[in-house]
């Protein structure tokens, strides 16, 4: 264990020197066999969660990204969301001999995420779609007691300490026709890798629900609509190109042009808001969509990591428009979408605590 840790953390990053005084990123050695042995060691001595962290650090500290282009290395690593992000960033330079192995690694992670996230997402959003339709003559099991009590507070009888519900408000039952349109607009800059992976999986889950019409758009300085690939999130991920610049305004212009039912549309922008396009136009588009009735949600990150880096000026400007920007873990995403669908306050983290 000590040897495996020392190989990665035993020297200050980038400060180790060769015998002739030159710098080198020492630790695991330059040969693929040396790295393969190290990968085997850490999987033997450490739990999976620790292995994933060490792999990520090895890629960052020792520049091992190039080795992921070799099928033998891919078969040896512990697959997780961050490894998928790294593979996607290498997609364009990946040799054909490695691509099938890379797709297998990505598919394994995607299937794990779908298994973890799909059931709760469908259950939460199905309930939200049912509740988003209000009826005035509900069956007993469909009564929305909270709204019914508030609507009948004027009928409170002090002597009986009760409310007489003259008017009942209930949940409707969603038909199988499309009830809501959802647009996921995802920033595919390099820093958003984990968010792209999670958003693609959620996009596929949402697309499988017949009561939602889901569109998935990715962007950097150009815009790509990947909606026709939503039946396979692996195809979606390999259709992205992590890295490059950012033009949020252009992406929102495309999304805005696809909105046909504003009052029944939820637009989710997933971005760190570092805008390379026209800032004022971006804000005008958000204001216009909200004014038309669109529910607009801004997620600075969709991942399990800590507080993300983001453009605070743009986040504050969006908040002033009534579109607060906040980070979201994958576990919380179904609740965020449910709140947006029902047009109730979003479960936004306490900003004072975040500071």
Coordinates of C-alpha atoms in Angstrom, one line a residue:
X1 CA 0.0 0.0 0.0
X2 CA 2.8 2.4 0.9
X3 CA 4.6 1.7 -2.4
X4 CA 1.4 2.3 -4.4
X5 CA 0.8 5.6 -2.6
X6 CA 4.4 6.7 -2.9
X7 CA 4.4 6.1 -6.6
X8 CA 1.7 8.7 -7.0
X9 CA 2.0 11.0 -4.0
X10 CA 5.6 10.5 -2.9
X11 CA 7.0 13.4 -4.9
X12 CA 5.7 17.0 -5.4
X13 CA 3.9 17.3 -8.7
X14 CA 6.3 18.1 -11.5
X15 CA 9.3 18.6 -9.2
X16 CA 11.1 15.2 -9.5
X17 CA 14.3 15.3 -11.5
X18 CA 16.3 13.0 -13.6
X19 CA 20.0 12.1 -12.9
X20 CA 21.2 14.9 -15.2
X21 CA 19.0 17.5 -13.5
X22 CA 16.1 17.5 -16.0
X23 CA 12.5 17.5 -14.8
X24 CA 10.3 14.5 -15.2
X25 CA 6.9 13.4 -13.9
X26 CA 8.2 10.4 -12.0
X27 CA 6.3 7.9 -10.0
X28 CA 4.7 5.2 -12.1
X29 CA 7.4 4.9 -14.8
X30 CA 7.0 5.6 -18.5
X31 CA 6.2 2.0 -19.6
X32 CA 2.7 0.7 -19.9
X33 CA 3.6 -2.5 -18.0
X34 CA 4.6 -0.4 -15.0
X35 CA 1.3 1.5 -15.1
X36 CA -0.6 -1.8 -15.5
X37 CA 1.1 -3.3 -12.5
X38 CA 0.3 -0.1 -10.4
X39 CA -3.4 -0.2 -11.5
X40 CA -3.5 -3.9 -10.4
X41 CA -1.9 -3.0 -7.1
X42 CA -4.3 -0.3 -6.1
X43 CA -7.3 -2.4 -7.0
X44 CA -5.9 -5.1 -4.7
X45 CA -5.1 -2.9 -1.8
X46 CA -7.8 -0.2 -1.8
X47 CA -11.6 -0.1 -2.1
X48 CA -13.2 0.9 -5.3
X49 CA -14.1 4.5 -4.2
X50 CA -10.4 5.1 -3.3
X51 CA -9.2 3.5 -6.5
X52 CA -11.3 6.0 -8.5
X53 CA -9.8 9.0 -6.7
X54 CA -6.2 7.6 -7.2
X55 CA -6.8 7.0 -10.9
X56 CA -8.1 10.6 -11.3
X57 CA -5.1 12.0 -9.5
X58 CA -2.7 9.9 -11.6
X59 CA -4.2 11.2 -14.8
X60 CA -3.9 14.8 -13.5
X61 CA -0.5 14.6 -11.7
X62 CA 1.4 12.3 -14.0
X63 CA -0.2 13.0 -17.4
X64 CA -1.4 9.5 -18.0
X65 CA -4.3 10.5 -20.4
X66 CA -2.4 9.2 -23.4
X67 CA -2.2 5.7 -21.9
X68 CA -6.0 5.6 -21.9
X69 CA -5.8 5.3 -25.6
X70 CA -4.5 1.8 -25.2
X71 CA -7.1 -1.0 -24.9
X72 CA -5.1 -2.9 -22.3
X73 CA -5.0 0.1 -20.0
X74 CA -8.8 0.7 -20.4
X75 CA -9.5 -2.9 -19.4
X76 CA -7.4 -2.4 -16.2
X77 CA -8.9 0.8 -14.9
X78 CA -11.8 1.2 -12.5
X79 CA -14.6 2.9 -14.5
X80 CA -16.4 5.9 -13.1
X81 CA -18.0 9.2 -14.2
X82 CA -14.7 11.1 -14.2
X83 CA -13.0 8.4 -16.3
X84 CA -15.9 8.6 -18.8
X85 CA -15.3 12.4 -19.0
X86 CA -11.6 11.9 -19.7
X87 CA -12.4 9.3 -22.4
X88 CA -14.9 11.7 -24.1
X89 CA -12.3 14.4 -24.1
X90 CA -9.9 12.0 -25.9
X91 CA -12.6 10.8 -28.3
X92 CA -11.3 12.7 -31.4
X93 CA -7.7 11.4 -31.1
X94 CA -8.7 7.9 -30.0
X95 CA -7.5 5.1 -32.4
X96 CA -10.1 2.8 -33.8
X97 CA -8.6 -0.2 -32.0
X98 CA -9.4 1.6 -28.7
X99 CA -12.9 3.0 -29.5
X100 CA -14.8 -0.3 -29.0
X101 CA -13.1 -0.8 -25.6
X102 CA -13.8 2.8 -24.7
X103 CA -17.5 2.4 -25.6
X104 CA -17.7 -0.7 -23.5
X105 CA -16.3 1.2 -20.5
X106 CA -18.7 4.1 -21.0
X107 CA -21.6 1.8 -21.4
X108 CA -20.8 0.0 -18.2
X109 CA -20.8 3.3 -16.3
X110 CA -24.0 4.5 -18.0
X111 CA -25.9 1.4 -17.2
X112 CA -24.8 1.7 -13.5
X113 CA -26.1 5.3 -13.4
X114 CA -29.4 4.4 -15.2
X115 CA -30.0 1.6 -12.7
X116 CA -29.4 4.0 -9.8
X117 CA -31.3 7.0 -11.1
X118 CA -34.0 5.9 -13.5
X119 CA -36.6 4.5 -11.1
X120 CA -36.7 7.4 -8.7
X121 CA -36.7 9.9 -11.6
X122 CA -39.7 8.3 -13.3
X123 CA -41.6 8.0 -10.0
X124 CA -40.9 11.6 -8.9
X125 CA -41.8 13.1 -12.3
X126 CA -44.9 10.9 -12.9
X127 CA -46.2 12.2 -9.6
X128 CA -45.4 15.8 -10.5
X129 CA -47.1 15.5 -13.9
X130 CA -50.2 14.1 -12.2
X131 CA -50.2 16.9 -9.6
X132 CA -49.6 19.6 -12.2
X133 CA -53.2 19.1 -13.4
X134 CA -55.8 20.5 -10.8
X135 CA -59.4 19.4 -10.7
X136 CA -62.3 20.8 -8.6
X137 CA -64.3 17.5 -8.1
X138 CA -61.6 15.1 -7.1
X139 CA -62.1 11.6 -5.7
X140 CA -61.1 11.3 -2.0
X141 CA -57.7 9.8 -2.7
X142 CA -56.9 12.6 -5.2
X143 CA -57.7 15.5 -2.8
X144 CA -54.8 18.0 -2.4
X145 CA -55.4 18.7 1.3
X146 CA -52.9 21.5 1.6
X147 CA -54.4 23.6 -1.2
X148 CA -58.0 22.6 -0.1
X149 CA -57.4 23.8 3.5
X150 CA -55.8 27.1 2.3
X151 CA -58.7 27.7 -0.1
X152 CA -61.2 27.2 2.7
X153 CA -59.6 29.0 5.6
X154 CA -62.5 31.6 5.5
X155 CA -64.8 28.7 6.5
X156 CA -63.0 28.0 9.8
X157 CA -65.4 27.3 12.7
X158 CA -63.7 28.2 16.0
X159 CA -66.2 26.3 18.1
X160 CA -65.4 23.1 16.3
X161 CA -61.7 24.0 15.6
X162 CA -62.1 22.8 12.0
X163 CA -62.4 24.0 8.4
X164 CA -65.5 23.3 6.4
X165 CA -64.2 22.4 2.9
X166 CA -66.8 23.9 0.6
X167 CA -64.5 23.8 -2.3
X168 CA -62.2 20.7 -2.9
X169 CA -59.0 21.0 -4.9
X170 CA -57.5 17.8 -6.2
X171 CA -54.7 16.3 -8.3
X172 CA -55.6 15.3 -11.8
X173 CA -54.5 12.1 -13.4
X174 CA -52.0 12.6 -16.2
X175 CA -53.1 11.1 -19.5
X176 CA -50.7 9.3 -21.7
X177 CA -50.4 12.3 -24.1
X178 CA -47.5 14.7 -23.8
X179 CA -48.0 17.0 -20.8
X180 CA -44.7 18.9 -20.7
X181 CA -41.8 19.8 -23.0
X182 CA -38.3 19.6 -21.5
X183 CA -35.2 21.1 -23.0
X184 CA -31.8 20.2 -21.5
X185 CA -29.2 22.7 -22.8
X186 CA -25.7 21.4 -21.8
X187 CA -22.4 23.3 -21.8
X188 CA -19.8 20.8 -23.1
X189 CA -16.7 22.8 -22.1
X190 CA -14.0 20.6 -20.5
X191 CA -14.9 21.7 -16.9
X192 CA -18.4 20.3 -17.3
X193 CA -17.5 16.7 -18.1
X194 CA -19.2 15.1 -15.1
X195 CA -22.3 17.2 -15.7
X196 CA -22.4 16.1 -19.4
X197 CA -22.4 12.5 -18.3
X198 CA -25.1 12.8 -15.8
X199 CA -27.3 15.0 -18.0
X200 CA -27.1 12.6 -20.9
X201 CA -28.3 9.7 -18.6
X202 CA -31.1 11.9 -17.3
X203 CA -32.0 12.9 -20.8
X204 CA -32.4 9.3 -21.9
X205 CA -34.5 8.6 -18.8
X206 CA -36.8 11.6 -19.5
X207 CA -37.1 10.7 -23.1
X208 CA -38.4 7.3 -22.1
X209 CA -41.4 8.9 -20.4
X210 CA -44.3 9.3 -22.9
X211 CA -45.8 12.2 -21.0
X212 CA -42.6 14.3 -21.6
X213 CA -41.3 15.6 -24.9
X214 CA -37.5 15.8 -24.2
X215 CA -34.9 17.7 -26.3
X216 CA -31.2 17.5 -25.6
X217 CA -28.9 20.2 -26.9
X218 CA -25.1 20.5 -26.3
X219 CA -23.0 23.5 -27.1
X220 CA -19.6 25.1 -27.1
X221 CA -19.2 27.8 -29.7
X222 CA -21.5 25.8 -31.9
X223 CA -24.8 24.1 -31.1
X224 CA -25.6 20.4 -31.7
X225 CA -29.1 18.8 -31.2
X226 CA -28.7 15.2 -30.0
X227 CA -32.4 14.5 -29.4
X228 CA -32.5 11.8 -32.1
X229 CA -29.9 9.8 -30.1
X230 CA -31.6 9.9 -26.8
X231 CA -32.6 6.2 -26.9
X232 CA -28.9 5.4 -26.3
X233 CA -27.1 7.7 -23.9
X234 CA -23.7 6.2 -25.0
X235 CA -24.3 7.5 -28.5
X236 CA -25.2 10.9 -26.9
X237 CA -22.0 11.0 -25.0
X238 CA -19.8 10.1 -28.0
X239 CA -21.7 12.8 -29.9
X240 CA -20.3 15.4 -27.5
X241 CA -16.9 17.1 -27.9
X242 CA -15.6 18.2 -24.5
X243 CA -13.5 21.3 -24.6
X244 CA -13.5 24.4 -26.7
X245 CA -15.1 27.8 -26.1
X246 CA -18.6 28.7 -24.9
X247 CA -21.5 30.6 -26.5
X248 CA -24.5 30.4 -24.2
X249 CA -26.4 33.0 -26.1
X250 CA -26.3 31.0 -29.4
X251 CA -27.4 27.9 -27.5
X252 CA -30.3 29.6 -25.9
X253 CA -31.3 31.2 -29.2
X254 CA -31.6 27.7 -30.6
X255 CA -33.6 26.4 -27.6
X256 CA -35.9 29.4 -27.7
X257 CA -36.6 28.7 -31.4
X258 CA -37.8 25.2 -30.5
X259 CA -40.3 26.3 -27.8
X260 CA -43.8 25.9 -29.1
X261 CA -45.8 25.7 -25.7
X262 CA -44.1 28.2 -23.4
X263 CA -46.5 27.6 -20.4
X264 CA -45.8 23.9 -20.6
X265 CA -42.0 24.0 -21.2
X266 CA -39.1 23.6 -18.8
X267 CA -35.7 24.7 -20.0
X268 CA -32.7 23.5 -18.0
X269 CA -29.4 25.3 -18.7
X270 CA -26.4 23.3 -17.3
X271 CA -23.4 25.6 -17.5
X272 CA -20.7 27.3 -15.4
X273 CA -21.9 30.5 -17.1
X274 CA -18.5 31.6 -18.4
X275 CA -19.9 33.2 -21.5
X276 CA -17.9 33.8 -24.6
X277 CA -20.8 35.1 -26.6
X278 CA -23.0 38.2 -26.1
X279 CA -23.8 38.6 -22.5
X280 CA -26.7 41.1 -22.8
X281 CA -28.3 39.1 -25.5
X282 CA -28.1 35.9 -23.3
X283 CA -29.9 37.7 -20.5
X284 CA -32.5 39.1 -22.8
X285 CA -33.3 35.6 -24.1
X286 CA -33.7 34.3 -20.6
X287 CA -36.0 37.2 -19.7
X288 CA -38.0 36.7 -22.8
X289 CA -38.5 33.0 -22.2
X290 CA -39.6 33.6 -18.6
X291 CA -42.0 36.3 -19.6
X292 CA -43.6 33.9 -22.1
X293 CA -44.2 31.4 -19.3
X294 CA -41.2 29.1 -19.7
X295 CA -39.9 27.6 -16.5
X296 CA -36.2 28.3 -16.6
X297 CA -33.7 26.5 -14.4
X298 CA -29.9 27.1 -14.3
X299 CA -27.6 24.5 -12.9
X300 CA -24.0 25.4 -12.4
X301 CA -23.1 21.7 -12.1
X302 CA -24.9 18.4 -12.1
X303 CA -22.5 16.2 -10.2
X304 CA -21.5 14.9 -6.8
X305 CA -18.5 17.2 -6.5
X306 CA -18.2 20.2 -4.2
X307 CA -19.1 23.9 -5.0
X308 CA -18.3 24.5 -8.6
X309 CA -16.3 27.4 -10.2
X310 CA -18.7 29.7 -12.0
X311 CA -19.2 33.2 -13.3
X312 CA -20.7 35.0 -10.3
X313 CA -21.7 38.1 -12.2
X314 CA -23.8 36.1 -14.7
X315 CA -25.3 34.0 -11.9
X316 CA -26.3 37.2 -10.0
X317 CA -27.8 38.7 -13.2
X318 CA -29.9 35.5 -13.8
X319 CA -31.0 35.5 -10.2
X320 CA -32.2 39.1 -10.7
X321 CA -34.4 37.8 -13.5
X322 CA -35.9 35.2 -11.3
X323 CA -33.8 32.4 -12.5
X324 CA -31.4 31.6 -9.6
X325 CA -28.3 29.5 -10.5
X326 CA -27.2 26.8 -8.2
X327 CA -25.4 23.4 -8.3
X328 CA -27.3 20.2 -8.0
X329 CA -26.4 16.6 -7.2
X330 CA -27.8 13.8 -9.3
X331 CA -29.9 12.6 -6.4
X332 CA -31.6 16.1 -6.1
X333 CA -32.2 16.5 -9.9
X334 CA -35.6 14.7 -10.0
X335 CA -36.9 17.0 -7.2
X336 CA -35.7 20.0 -9.1
X337 CA -37.5 18.9 -12.2
X338 CA -40.6 18.0 -10.3
X339 CA -40.8 21.5 -8.8
X340 CA -40.3 23.1 -12.2
X341 CA -43.0 20.9 -13.7
X342 CA -45.4 21.9 -10.9
X343 CA -44.4 25.5 -11.1
X344 CA -43.5 25.7 -7.4
X345 CA -40.4 27.0 -5.7
X346 CA -37.2 25.1 -6.6
X347 CA -35.3 23.3 -3.8
X348 CA -32.4 25.8 -3.9
X349 CA -29.6 25.2 -1.4
X350 CA -29.2 27.9 1.2
X351 CA -26.8 30.4 -0.4
X352 CA -25.6 31.7 3.0
X353 CA -24.5 28.2 3.9
X354 CA -22.6 27.9 0.6
X355 CA -20.7 31.0 1.3

